[in-house]
């Protein structure tokens, strides 16, 4: 049976349609969900997409974390549902305390857009199993509030438990502590990252590679990983 992956749209979401397209290309059925609903419509996994939910008022992701549907998101996370937060979605996950730490204004105080090299640190989550530990990938990045912060104790705990999922390579684009680009919860079903894998799933529209311009598809394994995790859980 085809996996059904929900994408939640909030006021100010910009990349919800891109996430839906990525899910479809990966082989699952995207399901559009609305922030004001309490119904997850029986989906098997969830994506919280990028954008500027509620205009990033108060803090990026702070208001969205209190949206009606987030009660259901928290319940689903506790039950082990795979949940991916991309950029603004990552900000929502930390504001909702589904992931630790916080995200603040970029260190240089400017919005950044670049194709970013990443190191895969943990290939044992619901969203990373189609990668290998130590793999280098290139994923588009675009954010103004992407600086990951946490206490030294929390950072040590994340490192010690292998919960740093991705780390920036070559350059730290936003001042994130310890070059952290993405993290996972302790069960590995919830993952958040600042770069945008949904923008690197189709040749002709992704980052440049040595093979050809715009041919990078390093974002696709995020979504195929989730599909594989769901299939394994159904056996």
PDB file of C-alpha atoms in Angstrom:
ATOM      1  CA  UNK A   1       0.000   0.000   0.000  1.00  0.00           C
ATOM      2  CA  UNK A   2       1.287   3.466  -0.892  1.00  0.00           C
ATOM      3  CA  UNK A   3       2.512   5.497   2.074  1.00  0.00           C
ATOM      4  CA  UNK A   4       0.563   8.676   2.773  1.00  0.00           C
ATOM      5  CA  UNK A   5       2.690  11.588   3.998  1.00  0.00           C
ATOM      6  CA  UNK A   6       0.989  14.740   5.229  1.00  0.00           C
ATOM      7  CA  UNK A   7       2.349  18.238   4.633  1.00  0.00           C
ATOM      8  CA  UNK A   8       0.965  20.866   6.996  1.00  0.00           C
ATOM      9  CA  UNK A   9       0.358  24.337   5.589  1.00  0.00           C
ATOM     10  CA  UNK A  10       0.534  27.296   7.978  1.00  0.00           C
ATOM     11  CA  UNK A  11      -0.154  30.948   7.127  1.00  0.00           C
ATOM     12  CA  UNK A  12       3.150  31.997   5.539  1.00  0.00           C
ATOM     13  CA  UNK A  13       4.291  28.514   4.454  1.00  0.00           C
ATOM     14  CA  UNK A  14       6.224  28.804   1.193  1.00  0.00           C
ATOM     15  CA  UNK A  15       7.544  25.328   0.483  1.00  0.00           C
ATOM     16  CA  UNK A  16       4.521  23.154   1.197  1.00  0.00           C
ATOM     17  CA  UNK A  17       3.855  22.485  -2.492  1.00  0.00           C
ATOM     18  CA  UNK A  18       7.533  21.689  -3.040  1.00  0.00           C
ATOM     19  CA  UNK A  19       7.419  19.183  -0.179  1.00  0.00           C
ATOM     20  CA  UNK A  20       4.301  17.586  -1.648  1.00  0.00           C
ATOM     21  CA  UNK A  21       6.034  17.267  -5.004  1.00  0.00           C
ATOM     22  CA  UNK A  22       9.112  15.713  -3.383  1.00  0.00           C
ATOM     23  CA  UNK A  23       6.913  13.146  -1.642  1.00  0.00           C
ATOM     24  CA  UNK A  24       5.218  12.265  -4.915  1.00  0.00           C
ATOM     25  CA  UNK A  25       8.542  11.908  -6.748  1.00  0.00           C
ATOM     26  CA  UNK A  26       9.797   9.624  -3.956  1.00  0.00           C
ATOM     27  CA  UNK A  27       6.823   7.313  -4.505  1.00  0.00           C
ATOM     28  CA  UNK A  28       4.414   8.223  -1.713  1.00  0.00           C
ATOM     29  CA  UNK A  29       1.082  10.023  -1.712  1.00  0.00           C
ATOM     30  CA  UNK A  30       1.222  13.611  -0.403  1.00  0.00           C
ATOM     31  CA  UNK A  31      -1.702  14.738   1.725  1.00  0.00           C
ATOM     32  CA  UNK A  32      -2.331  18.456   2.235  1.00  0.00           C
ATOM     33  CA  UNK A  33      -3.148  19.298   5.865  1.00  0.00           C
ATOM     34  CA  UNK A  34      -4.208  22.632   7.398  1.00  0.00           C
ATOM     35  CA  UNK A  35      -2.789  24.227  10.558  1.00  0.00           C
ATOM     36  CA  UNK A  36      -6.246  24.961  11.965  1.00  0.00           C
ATOM     37  CA  UNK A  37      -7.436  21.353  11.812  1.00  0.00           C
ATOM     38  CA  UNK A  38      -7.249  18.641  14.457  1.00  0.00           C
ATOM     39  CA  UNK A  39      -7.403  15.872  11.836  1.00  0.00           C
ATOM     40  CA  UNK A  40      -4.239  14.229  10.477  1.00  0.00           C
ATOM     41  CA  UNK A  41      -6.454  12.307   8.026  1.00  0.00           C
ATOM     42  CA  UNK A  42      -4.828   8.970   8.727  1.00  0.00           C
ATOM     43  CA  UNK A  43      -1.391   9.858   7.306  1.00  0.00           C
ATOM     44  CA  UNK A  44       1.611   7.660   7.981  1.00  0.00           C
ATOM     45  CA  UNK A  45       4.200  10.439   8.314  1.00  0.00           C
ATOM     46  CA  UNK A  46       4.342  14.234   8.462  1.00  0.00           C
ATOM     47  CA  UNK A  47       6.378  17.081   7.002  1.00  0.00           C
ATOM     48  CA  UNK A  48       6.401  20.557   8.518  1.00  0.00           C
ATOM     49  CA  UNK A  49       7.546  22.698   5.585  1.00  0.00           C
ATOM     50  CA  UNK A  50       9.665  25.798   5.204  1.00  0.00           C
ATOM     51  CA  UNK A  51       8.496  29.376   4.970  1.00  0.00           C
ATOM     52  CA  UNK A  52       7.660  32.191   7.355  1.00  0.00           C
ATOM     53  CA  UNK A  53       4.725  30.914   9.403  1.00  0.00           C
ATOM     54  CA  UNK A  54       2.725  33.775  10.898  1.00  0.00           C
ATOM     55  CA  UNK A  55       5.333  36.167   9.515  1.00  0.00           C
ATOM     56  CA  UNK A  56       7.940  34.923  12.016  1.00  0.00           C
ATOM     57  CA  UNK A  57       6.364  37.226  14.619  1.00  0.00           C
ATOM     58  CA  UNK A  58       7.593  36.745  18.200  1.00  0.00           C
ATOM     59  CA  UNK A  59      10.152  34.150  17.052  1.00  0.00           C
ATOM     60  CA  UNK A  60      10.350  32.018  13.941  1.00  0.00           C
ATOM     61  CA  UNK A  61       8.025  29.055  14.496  1.00  0.00           C
ATOM     62  CA  UNK A  62       6.815  30.238  17.906  1.00  0.00           C
ATOM     63  CA  UNK A  63       3.184  30.913  16.932  1.00  0.00           C
ATOM     64  CA  UNK A  64       2.979  27.905  14.603  1.00  0.00           C
ATOM     65  CA  UNK A  65       4.059  25.681  17.492  1.00  0.00           C
ATOM     66  CA  UNK A  66       0.764  26.604  19.186  1.00  0.00           C
ATOM     67  CA  UNK A  67      -1.438  25.967  16.130  1.00  0.00           C
ATOM     68  CA  UNK A  68      -4.369  23.569  16.685  1.00  0.00           C
ATOM     69  CA  UNK A  69      -2.862  20.772  14.600  1.00  0.00           C
ATOM     70  CA  UNK A  70       0.332  20.740  16.664  1.00  0.00           C
ATOM     71  CA  UNK A  71      -1.491  18.906  19.468  1.00  0.00           C
ATOM     72  CA  UNK A  72      -1.992  16.044  17.028  1.00  0.00           C
ATOM     73  CA  UNK A  73       1.600  16.358  15.808  1.00  0.00           C
ATOM     74  CA  UNK A  74       2.881  15.949  19.363  1.00  0.00           C
ATOM     75  CA  UNK A  75       0.687  12.900  19.927  1.00  0.00           C
ATOM     76  CA  UNK A  76       1.840  11.370  16.643  1.00  0.00           C
ATOM     77  CA  UNK A  77       5.489  11.996  17.512  1.00  0.00           C
ATOM     78  CA  UNK A  78       5.038  10.285  20.883  1.00  0.00           C
ATOM     79  CA  UNK A  79       3.581   7.257  19.100  1.00  0.00           C
ATOM     80  CA  UNK A  80       6.604   7.008  16.781  1.00  0.00           C
ATOM     81  CA  UNK A  81       5.271   8.584  13.572  1.00  0.00           C
ATOM     82  CA  UNK A  82       8.077   9.843  11.295  1.00  0.00           C
ATOM     83  CA  UNK A  83       8.036  13.656  11.352  1.00  0.00           C
ATOM     84  CA  UNK A  84      10.364  15.928   9.378  1.00  0.00           C
ATOM     85  CA  UNK A  85      10.723  19.648  10.033  1.00  0.00           C
ATOM     86  CA  UNK A  86      12.389  21.625   7.248  1.00  0.00           C
ATOM     87  CA  UNK A  87      13.746  25.122   8.005  1.00  0.00           C
ATOM     88  CA  UNK A  88      10.673  26.880   9.456  1.00  0.00           C
ATOM     89  CA  UNK A  89       9.391  23.392  10.285  1.00  0.00           C
ATOM     90  CA  UNK A  90      12.583  22.754  12.276  1.00  0.00           C
ATOM     91  CA  UNK A  91      11.935  26.009  14.119  1.00  0.00           C
ATOM     92  CA  UNK A  92       8.416  24.795  14.924  1.00  0.00           C
ATOM     93  CA  UNK A  93       9.735  21.489  16.280  1.00  0.00           C
ATOM     94  CA  UNK A  94      12.118  23.180  18.716  1.00  0.00           C
ATOM     95  CA  UNK A  95       9.467  25.719  19.749  1.00  0.00           C
ATOM     96  CA  UNK A  96       7.050  22.832  20.379  1.00  0.00           C
ATOM     97  CA  UNK A  97       9.764  21.049  22.410  1.00  0.00           C
ATOM     98  CA  UNK A  98       9.742  18.038  20.124  1.00  0.00           C
ATOM     99  CA  UNK A  99      13.430  18.731  19.561  1.00  0.00           C
ATOM    100  CA  UNK A 100      15.833  20.461  21.976  1.00  0.00           C
ATOM    101  CA  UNK A 101      17.602  23.761  21.585  1.00  0.00           C
ATOM    102  CA  UNK A 102      16.624  26.846  19.642  1.00  0.00           C
ATOM    103  CA  UNK A 103      17.182  28.726  16.392  1.00  0.00           C
ATOM    104  CA  UNK A 104      18.179  32.375  16.323  1.00  0.00           C
ATOM    105  CA  UNK A 105      19.093  35.082  13.818  1.00  0.00           C
ATOM    106  CA  UNK A 106      22.003  34.224  11.546  1.00  0.00           C
ATOM    107  CA  UNK A 107      25.302  35.374  13.031  1.00  0.00           C
ATOM    108  CA  UNK A 108      25.894  37.848  10.172  1.00  0.00           C
ATOM    109  CA  UNK A 109      22.320  39.191  10.529  1.00  0.00           C
ATOM    110  CA  UNK A 110      21.509  38.535   6.879  1.00  0.00           C
ATOM    111  CA  UNK A 111      19.286  36.156   4.957  1.00  0.00           C
ATOM    112  CA  UNK A 112      21.375  33.511   3.206  1.00  0.00           C
ATOM    113  CA  UNK A 113      20.739  31.386   0.129  1.00  0.00           C
ATOM    114  CA  UNK A 114      23.324  28.850  -1.010  1.00  0.00           C
ATOM    115  CA  UNK A 115      23.815  25.235  -2.013  1.00  0.00           C
ATOM    116  CA  UNK A 116      25.264  23.869   1.193  1.00  0.00           C
ATOM    117  CA  UNK A 117      27.573  20.920   1.758  1.00  0.00           C
ATOM    118  CA  UNK A 118      26.485  18.702   4.636  1.00  0.00           C
ATOM    119  CA  UNK A 119      27.965  15.737   6.455  1.00  0.00           C
ATOM    120  CA  UNK A 120      25.546  12.943   7.328  1.00  0.00           C
ATOM    121  CA  UNK A 121      26.261  12.191  10.975  1.00  0.00           C
ATOM    122  CA  UNK A 122      23.414   9.777  11.699  1.00  0.00           C
ATOM    123  CA  UNK A 123      22.027   7.447   9.038  1.00  0.00           C
ATOM    124  CA  UNK A 124      19.896   5.573  11.561  1.00  0.00           C
ATOM    125  CA  UNK A 125      16.749   7.699  11.690  1.00  0.00           C
ATOM    126  CA  UNK A 126      13.421   7.428   9.898  1.00  0.00           C
ATOM    127  CA  UNK A 127      14.508  10.191   7.509  1.00  0.00           C
ATOM    128  CA  UNK A 128      18.174   9.313   6.927  1.00  0.00           C
ATOM    129  CA  UNK A 129      18.425   5.530   6.512  1.00  0.00           C
ATOM    130  CA  UNK A 130      19.039   5.766   2.761  1.00  0.00           C
ATOM    131  CA  UNK A 131      22.243   7.699   3.469  1.00  0.00           C
ATOM    132  CA  UNK A 132      25.427   6.334   5.009  1.00  0.00           C
ATOM    133  CA  UNK A 133      27.255   7.705   8.023  1.00  0.00           C
ATOM    134  CA  UNK A 134      29.955  10.104   6.857  1.00  0.00           C
ATOM    135  CA  UNK A 135      28.355  10.723   3.472  1.00  0.00           C
ATOM    136  CA  UNK A 136      28.745  14.211   2.015  1.00  0.00           C
ATOM    137  CA  UNK A 137      25.683  15.707   0.345  1.00  0.00           C
ATOM    138  CA  UNK A 138      24.658  19.091  -1.089  1.00  0.00           C
ATOM    139  CA  UNK A 139      21.294  20.566  -0.137  1.00  0.00           C
ATOM    140  CA  UNK A 140      19.927  24.080  -0.830  1.00  0.00           C
ATOM    141  CA  UNK A 141      19.822  26.374   2.192  1.00  0.00           C
ATOM    142  CA  UNK A 142      17.800  29.574   2.638  1.00  0.00           C
ATOM    143  CA  UNK A 143      17.152  31.167   6.012  1.00  0.00           C
ATOM    144  CA  UNK A 144      17.493  34.234   8.193  1.00  0.00           C
ATOM    145  CA  UNK A 145      17.036  32.531  11.578  1.00  0.00           C
ATOM    146  CA  UNK A 146      19.117  29.401  11.193  1.00  0.00           C
ATOM    147  CA  UNK A 147      21.640  29.642  14.003  1.00  0.00           C
ATOM    148  CA  UNK A 148      21.231  26.511  16.129  1.00  0.00           C
ATOM    149  CA  UNK A 149      21.867  27.037  19.846  1.00  0.00           C
ATOM    150  CA  UNK A 150      21.691  24.904  22.966  1.00  0.00           C
ATOM    151  CA  UNK A 151      23.453  24.744  26.309  1.00  0.00           C
ATOM    152  CA  UNK A 152      26.856  23.086  26.431  1.00  0.00           C
ATOM    153  CA  UNK A 153      25.353  20.216  28.419  1.00  0.00           C
ATOM    154  CA  UNK A 154      22.612  19.759  25.815  1.00  0.00           C
ATOM    155  CA  UNK A 155      25.109  19.892  22.972  1.00  0.00           C
ATOM    156  CA  UNK A 156      27.271  17.290  24.702  1.00  0.00           C
ATOM    157  CA  UNK A 157      24.218  15.085  25.184  1.00  0.00           C
ATOM    158  CA  UNK A 158      23.218  15.377  21.516  1.00  0.00           C
ATOM    159  CA  UNK A 159      26.750  14.508  20.452  1.00  0.00           C
ATOM    160  CA  UNK A 160      27.060  11.650  22.925  1.00  0.00           C
ATOM    161  CA  UNK A 161      23.722  10.115  21.925  1.00  0.00           C
ATOM    162  CA  UNK A 162      24.430  10.418  18.201  1.00  0.00           C
ATOM    163  CA  UNK A 163      21.513  12.759  17.688  1.00  0.00           C
ATOM    164  CA  UNK A 164      23.317  15.260  15.490  1.00  0.00           C
ATOM    165  CA  UNK A 165      21.914  14.196  12.138  1.00  0.00           C
ATOM    166  CA  UNK A 166      23.697  16.665   9.846  1.00  0.00           C
ATOM    167  CA  UNK A 167      26.626  19.041  10.160  1.00  0.00           C
ATOM    168  CA  UNK A 168      27.674  21.921   7.915  1.00  0.00           C
ATOM    169  CA  UNK A 169      30.786  21.322   5.826  1.00  0.00           C
ATOM    170  CA  UNK A 170      33.131  23.848   4.257  1.00  0.00           C
ATOM    171  CA  UNK A 171      31.442  26.877   5.810  1.00  0.00           C
ATOM    172  CA  UNK A 172      29.109  27.475   8.720  1.00  0.00           C
ATOM    173  CA  UNK A 173      26.507  29.672   7.039  1.00  0.00           C
ATOM    174  CA  UNK A 174      24.613  30.935  10.070  1.00  0.00           C
ATOM    175  CA  UNK A 175      26.756  30.547  13.188  1.00  0.00           C
ATOM    176  CA  UNK A 176      25.148  27.315  14.382  1.00  0.00           C
ATOM    177  CA  UNK A 177      26.969  25.931  17.397  1.00  0.00           C
ATOM    178  CA  UNK A 178      29.241  22.997  16.568  1.00  0.00           C
ATOM    179  CA  UNK A 179      28.244  23.393  12.881  1.00  0.00           C
ATOM    180  CA  UNK A 180      24.943  21.618  13.581  1.00  0.00           C
ATOM    181  CA  UNK A 181      22.582  21.635  10.587  1.00  0.00           C
ATOM    182  CA  UNK A 182      20.028  19.104  11.807  1.00  0.00           C
ATOM    183  CA  UNK A 183      19.177  16.916  14.785  1.00  0.00           C
ATOM    184  CA  UNK A 184      16.932  13.991  15.723  1.00  0.00           C
ATOM    185  CA  UNK A 185      14.948  13.060  18.794  1.00  0.00           C
ATOM    186  CA  UNK A 186      16.003  10.123  20.929  1.00  0.00           C
ATOM    187  CA  UNK A 187      13.778   7.651  19.022  1.00  0.00           C
ATOM    188  CA  UNK A 188      14.931   8.843  15.611  1.00  0.00           C
ATOM    189  CA  UNK A 189      11.423   9.374  14.262  1.00  0.00           C
ATOM    190  CA  UNK A 190      11.537  13.191  14.518  1.00  0.00           C
ATOM    191  CA  UNK A 191      14.200  15.024  12.506  1.00  0.00           C
ATOM    192  CA  UNK A 192      14.664  18.735  11.916  1.00  0.00           C
ATOM    193  CA  UNK A 193      17.153  20.528   9.690  1.00  0.00           C
ATOM    194  CA  UNK A 194      17.611  24.000   8.228  1.00  0.00           C
ATOM    195  CA  UNK A 195      18.524  23.082   4.606  1.00  0.00           C
ATOM    196  CA  UNK A 196      15.735  22.211   2.153  1.00  0.00           C
ATOM    197  CA  UNK A 197      15.893  18.634   0.799  1.00  0.00           C
ATOM    198  CA  UNK A 198      12.643  19.155  -1.138  1.00  0.00           C
ATOM    199  CA  UNK A 199      14.576  21.438  -3.501  1.00  0.00           C
ATOM    200  CA  UNK A 200      16.994  18.669  -4.497  1.00  0.00           C
ATOM    201  CA  UNK A 201      14.840  15.755  -5.620  1.00  0.00           C
ATOM    202  CA  UNK A 202      14.644  16.091  -9.393  1.00  0.00           C
ATOM    203  CA  UNK A 203      17.428  16.355 -11.964  1.00  0.00           C
ATOM    204  CA  UNK A 204      17.308  19.708 -13.709  1.00  0.00           C
ATOM    205  CA  UNK A 205      16.113  21.548 -10.608  1.00  0.00           C
ATOM    206  CA  UNK A 206      18.673  20.733  -7.901  1.00  0.00           C
ATOM    207  CA  UNK A 207      22.173  21.961  -7.044  1.00  0.00           C
ATOM    208  CA  UNK A 208      24.976  21.787  -9.579  1.00  0.00           C
ATOM    209  CA  UNK A 209      27.133  18.660  -9.545  1.00  0.00           C
ATOM    210  CA  UNK A 210      30.372  17.736 -11.324  1.00  0.00           C
ATOM    211  CA  UNK A 211      28.237  15.700 -13.726  1.00  0.00           C
ATOM    212  CA  UNK A 212      25.920  18.481 -14.860  1.00  0.00           C
ATOM    213  CA  UNK A 213      24.294  21.759 -13.923  1.00  0.00           C
ATOM    214  CA  UNK A 214      21.265  21.524 -11.605  1.00  0.00           C
ATOM    215  CA  UNK A 215      21.504  17.732 -11.491  1.00  0.00           C
ATOM    216  CA  UNK A 216      21.785  17.244  -7.724  1.00  0.00           C
ATOM    217  CA  UNK A 217      19.183  15.007  -6.104  1.00  0.00           C
ATOM    218  CA  UNK A 218      20.706  14.526  -2.648  1.00  0.00           C
ATOM    219  CA  UNK A 219      17.391  15.502  -1.063  1.00  0.00           C
ATOM    220  CA  UNK A 220      15.484  12.519  -2.416  1.00  0.00           C
ATOM    221  CA  UNK A 221      16.828   9.979   0.147  1.00  0.00           C
ATOM    222  CA  UNK A 222      15.131  11.919   2.946  1.00  0.00           C
ATOM    223  CA  UNK A 223      11.750  10.978   1.550  1.00  0.00           C
ATOM    224  CA  UNK A 224      12.631   7.470   0.352  1.00  0.00           C
ATOM    225  CA  UNK A 225      14.053   6.795   3.829  1.00  0.00           C
ATOM    226  CA  UNK A 226      10.695   7.581   5.391  1.00  0.00           C
ATOM    227  CA  UNK A 227       8.901   5.363   2.909  1.00  0.00           C
ATOM    228  CA  UNK A 228      11.301   2.520   3.721  1.00  0.00           C
ATOM    229  CA  UNK A 229      10.836   3.064   7.463  1.00  0.00           C
ATOM    230  CA  UNK A 230       7.076   2.892   7.087  1.00  0.00           C
ATOM    231  CA  UNK A 231       7.304  -0.263   4.989  1.00  0.00           C
ATOM    232  CA  UNK A 232       9.566  -1.921   7.566  1.00  0.00           C
ATOM    233  CA  UNK A 233       7.202  -0.990  10.392  1.00  0.00           C
ATOM    234  CA  UNK A 234       4.275  -2.499   8.521  1.00  0.00           C
ATOM    235  CA  UNK A 235       5.895  -5.931   8.182  1.00  0.00           C
TER     236      UNK A 235
END
